[in-house]
Coordinates of N, CA and C in Angstrom, one line a residue:
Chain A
X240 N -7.2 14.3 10.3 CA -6.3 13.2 9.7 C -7.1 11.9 9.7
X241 N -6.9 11.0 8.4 CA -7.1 9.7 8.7 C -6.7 8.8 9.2
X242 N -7.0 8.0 10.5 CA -6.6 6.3 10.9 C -7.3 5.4 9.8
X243 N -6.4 4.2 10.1 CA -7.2 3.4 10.1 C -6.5 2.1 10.8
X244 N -7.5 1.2 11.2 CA -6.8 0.1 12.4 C -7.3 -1.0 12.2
X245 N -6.4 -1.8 12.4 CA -6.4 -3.2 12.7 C -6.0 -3.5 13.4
X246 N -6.9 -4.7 14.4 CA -6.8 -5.2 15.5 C -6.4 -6.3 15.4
X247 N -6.5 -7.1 14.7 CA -5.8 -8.6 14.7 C -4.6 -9.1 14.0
X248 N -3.3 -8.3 14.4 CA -2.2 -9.0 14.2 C -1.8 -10.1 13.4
X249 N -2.3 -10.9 13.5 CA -2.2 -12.6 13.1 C -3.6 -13.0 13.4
X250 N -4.2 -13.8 12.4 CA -5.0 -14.8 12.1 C -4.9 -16.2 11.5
X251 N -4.9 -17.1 12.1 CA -5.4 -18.6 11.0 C -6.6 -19.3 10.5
X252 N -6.4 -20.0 9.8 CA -8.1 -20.5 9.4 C -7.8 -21.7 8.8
X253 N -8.8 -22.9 8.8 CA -8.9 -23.9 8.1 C -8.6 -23.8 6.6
X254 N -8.3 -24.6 5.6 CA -8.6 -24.7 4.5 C -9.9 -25.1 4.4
X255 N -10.9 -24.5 3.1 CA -12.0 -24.5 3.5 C -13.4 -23.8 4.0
X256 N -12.2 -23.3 5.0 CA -13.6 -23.0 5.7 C -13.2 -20.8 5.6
X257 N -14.3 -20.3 6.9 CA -14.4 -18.9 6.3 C -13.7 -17.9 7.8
X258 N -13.5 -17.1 7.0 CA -12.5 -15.9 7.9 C -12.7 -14.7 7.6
X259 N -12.8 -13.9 8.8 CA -13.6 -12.6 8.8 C -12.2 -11.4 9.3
X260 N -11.7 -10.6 8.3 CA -10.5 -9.5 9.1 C -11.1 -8.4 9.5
X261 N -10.8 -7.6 10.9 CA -11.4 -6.6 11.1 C -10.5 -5.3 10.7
X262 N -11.5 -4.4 10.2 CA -10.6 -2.8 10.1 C -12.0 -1.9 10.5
X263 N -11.3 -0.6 11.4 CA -11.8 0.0 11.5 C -11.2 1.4 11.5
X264 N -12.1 2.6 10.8 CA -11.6 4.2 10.1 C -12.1 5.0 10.6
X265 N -11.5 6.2 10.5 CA -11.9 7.3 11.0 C -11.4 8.4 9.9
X266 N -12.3 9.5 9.5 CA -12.4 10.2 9.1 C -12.9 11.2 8.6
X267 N -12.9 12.3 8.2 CA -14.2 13.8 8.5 C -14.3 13.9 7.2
X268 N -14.4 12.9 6.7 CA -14.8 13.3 4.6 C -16.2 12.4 5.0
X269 N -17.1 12.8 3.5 CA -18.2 12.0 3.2 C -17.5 11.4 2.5
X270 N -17.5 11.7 1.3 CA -16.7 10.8 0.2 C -15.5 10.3 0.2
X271 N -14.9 8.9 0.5 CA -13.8 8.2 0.4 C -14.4 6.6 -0.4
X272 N -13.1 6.3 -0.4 CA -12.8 4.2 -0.8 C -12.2 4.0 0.0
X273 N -13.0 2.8 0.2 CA -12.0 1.9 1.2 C -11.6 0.4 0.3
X274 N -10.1 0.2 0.8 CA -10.1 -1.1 0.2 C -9.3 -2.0 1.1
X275 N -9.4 -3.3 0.4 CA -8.7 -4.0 1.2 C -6.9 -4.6 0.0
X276 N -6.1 -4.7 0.8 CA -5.1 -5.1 -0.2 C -4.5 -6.2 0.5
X277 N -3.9 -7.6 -0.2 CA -3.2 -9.0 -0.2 C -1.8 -8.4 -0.6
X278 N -0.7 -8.5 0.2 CA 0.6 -8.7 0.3 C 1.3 -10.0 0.8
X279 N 1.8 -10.7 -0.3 CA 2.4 -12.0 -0.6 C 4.0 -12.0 0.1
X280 N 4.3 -12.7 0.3 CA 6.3 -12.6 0.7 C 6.5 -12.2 -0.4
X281 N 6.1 -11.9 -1.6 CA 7.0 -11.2 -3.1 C 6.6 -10.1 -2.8
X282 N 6.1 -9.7 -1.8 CA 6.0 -8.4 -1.7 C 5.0 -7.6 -2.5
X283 N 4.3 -7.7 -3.5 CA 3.6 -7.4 -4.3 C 2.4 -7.3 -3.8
X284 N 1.8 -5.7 -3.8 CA 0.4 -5.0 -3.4 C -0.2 -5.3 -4.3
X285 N -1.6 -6.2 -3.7 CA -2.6 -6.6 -4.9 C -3.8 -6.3 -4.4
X286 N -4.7 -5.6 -5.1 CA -5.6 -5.1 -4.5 C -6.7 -6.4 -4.6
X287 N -7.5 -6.5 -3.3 CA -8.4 -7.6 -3.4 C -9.9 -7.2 -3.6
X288 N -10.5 -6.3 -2.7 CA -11.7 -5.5 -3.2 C -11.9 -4.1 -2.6
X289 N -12.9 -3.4 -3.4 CA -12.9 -1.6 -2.8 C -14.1 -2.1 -2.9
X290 N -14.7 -1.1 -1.8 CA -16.0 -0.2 -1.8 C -15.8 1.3 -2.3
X291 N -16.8 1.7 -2.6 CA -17.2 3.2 -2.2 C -18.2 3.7 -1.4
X292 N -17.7 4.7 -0.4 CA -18.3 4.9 0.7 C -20.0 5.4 0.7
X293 N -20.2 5.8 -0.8 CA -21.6 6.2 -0.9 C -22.6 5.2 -1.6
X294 N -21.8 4.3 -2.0 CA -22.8 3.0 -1.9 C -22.9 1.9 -0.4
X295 N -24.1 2.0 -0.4 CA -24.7 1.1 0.6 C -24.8 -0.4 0.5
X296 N -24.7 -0.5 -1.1 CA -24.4 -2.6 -1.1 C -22.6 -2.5 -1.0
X297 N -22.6 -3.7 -0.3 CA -21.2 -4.0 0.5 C -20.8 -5.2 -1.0
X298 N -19.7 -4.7 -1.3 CA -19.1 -5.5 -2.7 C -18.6 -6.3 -2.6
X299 N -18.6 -7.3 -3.5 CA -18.1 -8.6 -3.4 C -17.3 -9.2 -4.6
X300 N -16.5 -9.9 -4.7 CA -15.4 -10.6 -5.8 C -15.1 -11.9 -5.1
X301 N -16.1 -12.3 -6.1 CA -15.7 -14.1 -5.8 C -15.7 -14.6 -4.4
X302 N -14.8 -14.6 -3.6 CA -14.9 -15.5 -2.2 C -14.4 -14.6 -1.4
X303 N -14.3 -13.1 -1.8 CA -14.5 -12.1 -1.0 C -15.4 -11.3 -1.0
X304 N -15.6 -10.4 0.3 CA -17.0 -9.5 0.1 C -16.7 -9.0 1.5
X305 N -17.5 -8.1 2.3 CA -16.9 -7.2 2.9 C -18.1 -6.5 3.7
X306 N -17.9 -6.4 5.3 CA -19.5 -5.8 5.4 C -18.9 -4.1 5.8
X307 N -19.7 -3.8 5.3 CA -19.2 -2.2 5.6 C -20.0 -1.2 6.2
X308 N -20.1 -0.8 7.3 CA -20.7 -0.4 8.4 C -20.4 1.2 8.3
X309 N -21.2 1.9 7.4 CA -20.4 3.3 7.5 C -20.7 4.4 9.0
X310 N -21.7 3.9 9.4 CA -21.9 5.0 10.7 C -20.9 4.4 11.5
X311 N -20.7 3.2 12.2 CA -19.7 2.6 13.2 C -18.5 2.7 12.2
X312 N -18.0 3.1 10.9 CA -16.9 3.5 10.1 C -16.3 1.9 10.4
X313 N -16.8 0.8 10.3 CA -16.0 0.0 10.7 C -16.3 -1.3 8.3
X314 N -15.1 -2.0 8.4 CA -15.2 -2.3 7.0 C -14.2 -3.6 7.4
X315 N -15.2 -4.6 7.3 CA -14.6 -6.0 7.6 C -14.4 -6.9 6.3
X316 N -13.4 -7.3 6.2 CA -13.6 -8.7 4.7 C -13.7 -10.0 5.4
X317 N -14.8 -10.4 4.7 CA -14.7 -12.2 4.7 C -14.4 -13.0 3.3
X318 N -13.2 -13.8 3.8 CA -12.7 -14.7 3.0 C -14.0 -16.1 3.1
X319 N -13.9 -16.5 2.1 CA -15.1 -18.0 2.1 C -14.5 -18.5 1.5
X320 N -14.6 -20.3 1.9 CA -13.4 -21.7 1.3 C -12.3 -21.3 0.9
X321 N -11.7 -20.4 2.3 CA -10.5 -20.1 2.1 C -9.4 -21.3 1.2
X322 N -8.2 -20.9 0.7 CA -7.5 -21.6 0.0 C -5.7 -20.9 0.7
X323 N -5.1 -22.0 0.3 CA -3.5 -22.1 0.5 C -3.0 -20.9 0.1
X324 N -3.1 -20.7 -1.2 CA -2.8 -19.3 -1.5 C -3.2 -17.7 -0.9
X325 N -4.7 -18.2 -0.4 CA -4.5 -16.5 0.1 C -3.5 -16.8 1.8
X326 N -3.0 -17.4 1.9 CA -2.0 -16.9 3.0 C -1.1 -15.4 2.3
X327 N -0.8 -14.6 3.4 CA -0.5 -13.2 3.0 C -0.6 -12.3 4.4
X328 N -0.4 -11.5 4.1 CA -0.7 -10.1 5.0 C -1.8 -9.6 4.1
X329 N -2.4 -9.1 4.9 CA -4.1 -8.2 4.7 C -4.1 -6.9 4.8
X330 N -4.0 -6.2 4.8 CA -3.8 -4.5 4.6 C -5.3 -3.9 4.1
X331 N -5.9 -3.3 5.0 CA -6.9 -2.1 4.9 C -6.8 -0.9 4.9
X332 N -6.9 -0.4 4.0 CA -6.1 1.2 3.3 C -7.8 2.3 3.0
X333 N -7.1 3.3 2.9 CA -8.6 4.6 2.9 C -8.0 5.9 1.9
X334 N -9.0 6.1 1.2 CA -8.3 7.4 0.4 C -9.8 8.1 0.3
X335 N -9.5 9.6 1.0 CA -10.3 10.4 0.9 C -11.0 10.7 -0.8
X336 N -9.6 10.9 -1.8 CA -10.7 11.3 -3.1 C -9.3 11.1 -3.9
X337 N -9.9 10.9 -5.3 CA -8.9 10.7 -6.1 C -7.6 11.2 -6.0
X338 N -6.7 10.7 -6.7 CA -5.7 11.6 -6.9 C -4.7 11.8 -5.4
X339 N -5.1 11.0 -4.2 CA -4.4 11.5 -2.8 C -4.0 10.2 -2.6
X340 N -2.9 10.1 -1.7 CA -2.3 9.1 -1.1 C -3.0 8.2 -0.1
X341 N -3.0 6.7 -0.5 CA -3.6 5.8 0.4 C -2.8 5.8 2.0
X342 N -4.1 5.4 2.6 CA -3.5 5.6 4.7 C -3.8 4.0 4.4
X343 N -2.9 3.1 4.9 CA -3.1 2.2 5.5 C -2.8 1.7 6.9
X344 N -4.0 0.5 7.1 CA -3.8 -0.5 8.6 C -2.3 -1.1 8.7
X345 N -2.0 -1.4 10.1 CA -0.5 -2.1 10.4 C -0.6 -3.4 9.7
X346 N -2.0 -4.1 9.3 CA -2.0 -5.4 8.3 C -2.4 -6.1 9.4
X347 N -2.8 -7.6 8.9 CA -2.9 -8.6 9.6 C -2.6 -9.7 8.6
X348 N -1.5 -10.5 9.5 CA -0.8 -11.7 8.7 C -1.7 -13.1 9.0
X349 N -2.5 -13.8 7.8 CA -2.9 -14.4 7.8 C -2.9 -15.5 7.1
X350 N -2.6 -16.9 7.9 CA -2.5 -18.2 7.7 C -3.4 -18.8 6.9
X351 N -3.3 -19.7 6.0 CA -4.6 -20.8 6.1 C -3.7 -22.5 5.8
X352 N -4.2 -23.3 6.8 CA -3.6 -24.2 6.7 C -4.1 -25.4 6.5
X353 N -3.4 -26.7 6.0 CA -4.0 -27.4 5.1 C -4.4 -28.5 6.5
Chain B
X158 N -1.5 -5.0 -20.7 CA -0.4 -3.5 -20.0 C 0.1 -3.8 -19.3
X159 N 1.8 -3.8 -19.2 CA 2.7 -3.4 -18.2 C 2.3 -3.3 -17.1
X160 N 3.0 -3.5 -15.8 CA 2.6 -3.0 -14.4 C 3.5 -2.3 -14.2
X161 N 3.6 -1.4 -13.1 CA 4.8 -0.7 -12.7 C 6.3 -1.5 -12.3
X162 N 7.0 -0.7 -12.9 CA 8.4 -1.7 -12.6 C 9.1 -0.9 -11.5
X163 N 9.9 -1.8 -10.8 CA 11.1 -1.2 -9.7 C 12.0 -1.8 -10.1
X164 N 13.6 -1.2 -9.7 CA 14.4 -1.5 -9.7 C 15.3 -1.1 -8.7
X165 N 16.4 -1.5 -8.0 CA 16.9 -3.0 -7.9 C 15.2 -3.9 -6.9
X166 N 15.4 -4.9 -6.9 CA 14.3 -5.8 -5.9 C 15.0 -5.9 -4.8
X167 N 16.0 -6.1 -4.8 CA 16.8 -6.0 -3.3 C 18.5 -5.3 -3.5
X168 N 18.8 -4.6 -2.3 CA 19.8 -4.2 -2.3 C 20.2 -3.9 -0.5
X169 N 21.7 -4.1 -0.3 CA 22.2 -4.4 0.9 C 23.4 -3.3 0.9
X170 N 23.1 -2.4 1.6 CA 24.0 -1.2 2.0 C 24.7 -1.3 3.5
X171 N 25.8 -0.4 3.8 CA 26.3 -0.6 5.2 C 25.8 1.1 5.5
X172 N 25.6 1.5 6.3 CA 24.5 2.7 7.3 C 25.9 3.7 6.8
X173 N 25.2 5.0 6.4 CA 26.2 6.2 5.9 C 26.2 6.2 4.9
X174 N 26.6 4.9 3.5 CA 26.2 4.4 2.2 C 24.8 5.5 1.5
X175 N 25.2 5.7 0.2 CA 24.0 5.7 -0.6 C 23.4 5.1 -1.4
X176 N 22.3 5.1 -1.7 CA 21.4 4.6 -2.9 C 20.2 5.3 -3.6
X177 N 20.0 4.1 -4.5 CA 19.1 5.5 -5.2 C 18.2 3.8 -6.2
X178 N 16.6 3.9 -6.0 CA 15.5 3.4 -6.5 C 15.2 4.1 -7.5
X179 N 14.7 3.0 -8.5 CA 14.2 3.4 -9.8 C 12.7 3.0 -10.2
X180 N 11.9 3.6 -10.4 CA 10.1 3.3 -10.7 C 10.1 3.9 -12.0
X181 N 9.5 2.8 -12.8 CA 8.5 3.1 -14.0 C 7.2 3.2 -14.3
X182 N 6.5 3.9 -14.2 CA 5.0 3.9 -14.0 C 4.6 3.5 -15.6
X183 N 2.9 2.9 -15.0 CA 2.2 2.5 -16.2 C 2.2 3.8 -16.8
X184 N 2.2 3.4 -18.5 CA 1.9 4.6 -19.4 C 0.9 4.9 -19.4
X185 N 1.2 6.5 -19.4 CA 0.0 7.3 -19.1 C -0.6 7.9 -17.6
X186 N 0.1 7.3 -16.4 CA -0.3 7.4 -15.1 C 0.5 8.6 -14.8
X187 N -0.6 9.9 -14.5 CA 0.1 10.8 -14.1 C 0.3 10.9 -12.8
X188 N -0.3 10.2 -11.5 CA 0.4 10.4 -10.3 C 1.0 9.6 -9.9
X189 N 2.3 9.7 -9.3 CA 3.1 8.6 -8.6 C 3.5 8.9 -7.1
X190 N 3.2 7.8 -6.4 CA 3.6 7.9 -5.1 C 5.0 6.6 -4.7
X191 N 5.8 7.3 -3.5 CA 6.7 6.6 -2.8 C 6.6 6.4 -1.8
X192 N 6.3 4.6 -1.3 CA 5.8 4.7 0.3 C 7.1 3.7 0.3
X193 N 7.3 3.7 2.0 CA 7.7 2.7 2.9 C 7.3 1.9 3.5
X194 N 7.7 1.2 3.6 CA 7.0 0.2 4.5 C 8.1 -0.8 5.4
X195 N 7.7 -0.2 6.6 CA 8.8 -0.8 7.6 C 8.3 -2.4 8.0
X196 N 8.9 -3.0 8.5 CA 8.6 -5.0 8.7 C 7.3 -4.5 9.8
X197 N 6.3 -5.3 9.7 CA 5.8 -5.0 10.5 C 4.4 -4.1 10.4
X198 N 4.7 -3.2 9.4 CA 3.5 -2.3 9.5 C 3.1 -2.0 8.2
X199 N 2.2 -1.1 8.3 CA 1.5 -0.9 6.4 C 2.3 0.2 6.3
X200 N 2.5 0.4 5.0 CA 3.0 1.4 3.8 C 2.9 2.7 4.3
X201 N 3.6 4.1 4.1 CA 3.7 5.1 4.7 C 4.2 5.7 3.8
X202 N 3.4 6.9 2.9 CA 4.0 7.9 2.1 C 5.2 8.6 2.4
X203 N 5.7 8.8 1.3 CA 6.8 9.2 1.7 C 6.8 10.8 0.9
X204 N 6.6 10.4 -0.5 CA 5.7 11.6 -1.5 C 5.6 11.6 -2.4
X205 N 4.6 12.5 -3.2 CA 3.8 12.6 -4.3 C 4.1 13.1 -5.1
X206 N 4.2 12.6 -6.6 CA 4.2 13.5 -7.9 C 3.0 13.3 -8.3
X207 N 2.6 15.0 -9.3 CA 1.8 15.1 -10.1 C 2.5 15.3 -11.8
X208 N 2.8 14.5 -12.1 CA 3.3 14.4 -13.7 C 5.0 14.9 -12.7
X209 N 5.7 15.8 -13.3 CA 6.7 16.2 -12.3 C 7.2 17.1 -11.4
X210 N 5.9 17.4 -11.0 CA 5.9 18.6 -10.1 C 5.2 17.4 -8.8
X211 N 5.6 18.0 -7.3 CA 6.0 17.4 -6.2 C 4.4 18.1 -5.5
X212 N 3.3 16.9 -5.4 CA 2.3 17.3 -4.5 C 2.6 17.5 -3.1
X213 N 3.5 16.6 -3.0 CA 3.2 16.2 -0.8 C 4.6 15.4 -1.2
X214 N 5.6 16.1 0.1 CA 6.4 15.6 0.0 C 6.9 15.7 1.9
X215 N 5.5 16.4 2.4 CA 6.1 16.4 4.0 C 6.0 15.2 4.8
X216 N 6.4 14.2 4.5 CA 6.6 13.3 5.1 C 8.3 12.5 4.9
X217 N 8.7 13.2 3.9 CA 10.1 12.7 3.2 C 11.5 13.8 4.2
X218 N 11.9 12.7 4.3 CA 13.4 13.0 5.4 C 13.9 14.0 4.6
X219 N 14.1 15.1 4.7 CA 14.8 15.6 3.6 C 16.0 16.1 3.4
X220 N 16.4 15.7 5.0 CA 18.2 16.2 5.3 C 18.8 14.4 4.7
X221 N 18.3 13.6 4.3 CA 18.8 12.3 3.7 C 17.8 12.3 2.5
X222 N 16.7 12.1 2.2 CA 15.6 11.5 1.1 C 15.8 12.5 0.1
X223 N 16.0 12.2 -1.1 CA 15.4 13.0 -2.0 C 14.7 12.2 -3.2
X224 N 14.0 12.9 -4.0 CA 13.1 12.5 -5.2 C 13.1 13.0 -6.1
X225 N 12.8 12.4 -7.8 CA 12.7 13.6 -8.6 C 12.0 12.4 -9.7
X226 N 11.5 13.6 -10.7 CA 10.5 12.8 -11.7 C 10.8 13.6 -12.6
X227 N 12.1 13.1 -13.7 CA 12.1 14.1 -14.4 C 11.1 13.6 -16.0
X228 N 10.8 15.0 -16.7 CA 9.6 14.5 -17.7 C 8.4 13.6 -17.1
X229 N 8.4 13.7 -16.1 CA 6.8 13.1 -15.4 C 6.7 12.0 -15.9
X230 N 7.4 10.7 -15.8 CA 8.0 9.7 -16.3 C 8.6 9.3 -15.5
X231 N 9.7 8.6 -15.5 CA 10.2 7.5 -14.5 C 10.7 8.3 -13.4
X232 N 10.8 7.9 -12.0 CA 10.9 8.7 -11.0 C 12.6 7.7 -10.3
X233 N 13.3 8.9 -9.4 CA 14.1 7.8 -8.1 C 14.4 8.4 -7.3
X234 N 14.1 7.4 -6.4 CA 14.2 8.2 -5.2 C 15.4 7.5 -4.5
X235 N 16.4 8.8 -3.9 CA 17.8 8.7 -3.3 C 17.7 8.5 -2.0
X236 N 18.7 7.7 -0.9 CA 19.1 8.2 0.3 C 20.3 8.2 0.4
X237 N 20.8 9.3 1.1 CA 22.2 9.5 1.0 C 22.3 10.6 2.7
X238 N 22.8 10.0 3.6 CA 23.6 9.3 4.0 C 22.5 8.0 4.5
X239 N 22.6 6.5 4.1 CA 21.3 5.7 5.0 C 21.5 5.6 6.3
X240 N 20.7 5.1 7.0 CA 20.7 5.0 8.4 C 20.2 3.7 8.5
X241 N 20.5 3.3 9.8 CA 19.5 1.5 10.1 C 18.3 1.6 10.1
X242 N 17.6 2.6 10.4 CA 16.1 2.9 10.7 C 15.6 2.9 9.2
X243 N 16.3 2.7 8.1 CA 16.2 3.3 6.8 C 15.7 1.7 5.8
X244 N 15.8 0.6 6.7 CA 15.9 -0.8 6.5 C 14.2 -0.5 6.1
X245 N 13.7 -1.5 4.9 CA 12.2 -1.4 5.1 C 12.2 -1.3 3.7
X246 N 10.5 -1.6 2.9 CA 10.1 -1.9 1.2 C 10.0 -0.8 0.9
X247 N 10.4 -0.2 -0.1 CA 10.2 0.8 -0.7 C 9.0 0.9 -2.0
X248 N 8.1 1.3 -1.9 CA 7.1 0.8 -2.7 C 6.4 1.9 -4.0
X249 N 6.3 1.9 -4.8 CA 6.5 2.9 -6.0 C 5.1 2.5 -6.3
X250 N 3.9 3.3 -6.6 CA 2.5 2.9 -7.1 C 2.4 4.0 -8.0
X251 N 1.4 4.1 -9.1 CA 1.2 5.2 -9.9 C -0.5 5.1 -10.2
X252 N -0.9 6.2 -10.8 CA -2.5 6.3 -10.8 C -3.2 7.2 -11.4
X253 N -3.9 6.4 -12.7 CA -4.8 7.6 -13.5 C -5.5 8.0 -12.6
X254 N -6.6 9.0 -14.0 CA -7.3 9.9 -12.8 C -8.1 8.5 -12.3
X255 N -8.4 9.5 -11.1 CA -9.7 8.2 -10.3 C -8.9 8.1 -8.5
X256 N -9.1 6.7 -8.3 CA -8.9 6.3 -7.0 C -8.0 5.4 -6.5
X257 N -8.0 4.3 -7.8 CA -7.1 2.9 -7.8 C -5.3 2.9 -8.2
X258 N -4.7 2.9 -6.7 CA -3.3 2.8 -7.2 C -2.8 1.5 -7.9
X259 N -2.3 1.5 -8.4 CA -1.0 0.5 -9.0 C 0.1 0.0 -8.2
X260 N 0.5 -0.8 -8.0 CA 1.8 -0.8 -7.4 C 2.6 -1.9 -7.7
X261 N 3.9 -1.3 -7.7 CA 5.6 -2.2 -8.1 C 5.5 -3.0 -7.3
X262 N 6.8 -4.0 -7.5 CA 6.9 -5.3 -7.0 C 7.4 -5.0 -5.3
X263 N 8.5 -3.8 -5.1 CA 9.1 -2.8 -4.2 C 10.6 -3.5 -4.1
X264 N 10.8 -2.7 -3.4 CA 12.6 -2.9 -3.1 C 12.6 -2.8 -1.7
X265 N 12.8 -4.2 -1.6 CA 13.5 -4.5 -0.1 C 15.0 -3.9 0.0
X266 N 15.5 -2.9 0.7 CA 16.8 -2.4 1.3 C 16.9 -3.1 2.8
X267 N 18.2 -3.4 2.6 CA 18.9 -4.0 4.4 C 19.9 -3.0 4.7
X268 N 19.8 -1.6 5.1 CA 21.1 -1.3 6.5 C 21.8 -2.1 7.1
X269 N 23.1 -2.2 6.9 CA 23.7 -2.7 8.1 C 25.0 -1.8 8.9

């Protein structure tokens, strides 16, 4: 079966400045994605960035990017010049292969304050 | 393009009550999933259509939950009789082929 975990419940961070979420996975596939997903109080799953597990460069979108550590299975996002808006819950999710239902982390609710 | 729709966004039942969610998937997305998500924690399948036939549905309560997707097209999923435990977003995603889900705005339900 897949986990996946998050350890940091709640985080805050400056406006400005940079913030790092931890997740860490477990699972007996080679081939998976991992992604990270931003949940707003509207409730609305927005995906912020994927890897794929058989690429070795760790992807990046704008003032996110992500180090992805596949032997320690561990897949962290860093926010840079964080802003007001990404306050949210953070959700780290894993899907073995197409077509299968995403596992996600319990989330981590995350501040940024002005 | 469209994003997936839900319907109602919120709704407030008393525990025993039923209800019943409505999801519109992007055109063309043949798989659709129904997760939960209780306060507090990430999203938790509940089950899977393939167009309208039922991939994975062992996680769905089935002496209260049911589902159906008729014409592999809009889906809803019922509870009947609810419970308090039953409180939590109900979250409707859909997905061509590939990897990347979609997902609705969800429907917040309150048990009381």
């Amino acid at each position: 079966a897949q986990t996946v975990t998050q350890s940091q419940p709640e985080m805050s961070v400056q406006e400005a400045e940079t913030v790092t979420l931890s997740c860490t996975y477990d699972t007996s596939e080679n081939n998976y994605y991992l992604f990270w997903y931003k949940q707003p109080p509207s409730r609305q799953m927005i995906l912020v960035i994927r890897q794929e597990a058989y690429k070795q460069q760790n992807a990046t979108e704008n003032r996110f990017s992500v180090n992805f550590q596949k032997a320690a299975k561990s897949f962290s996002l860093k926010i840079s010049d964080s802003q007001l808006g990404d306050t949210a819950m953070y959700f780290c999710a894993l899907v073995n292969s197409g077509n299968t239902p995403l596992v996600f982390g319990k989330g981590t609710r995350l501040s940024v304050i002005a | 393009e469209a994003g997936v729709a839900q319907s109602p966004r919120y709704k407030i039942i008393e525990k025993r009550q039923s209800v019943a969610f409505w999801c519109n998937p992007i055109s063309g997305h043949a798989t659709l999933y129904w997760y939960q998500q209780i306060l507090g924690q990430g999203p938790k399948l509940l089950i899977q259509f393939q167009n309208n036939g039922v991939v994975d549905d062992s996680q769905l309560p089935k002496d209260r939950f049911s589902a159906e997707r008729l014409k592999g097209v809009d889906s809803t999923l019922k509870i009947q009789p609810a419970k308090l435990e039953d409180s939590a977003v109900y979250l409707c995603a859909t997905q061509p082929p590939g990897y990347e889900q979609y997902f609705g705005p969800g429907t917040r339900l309150t048990v009381t």
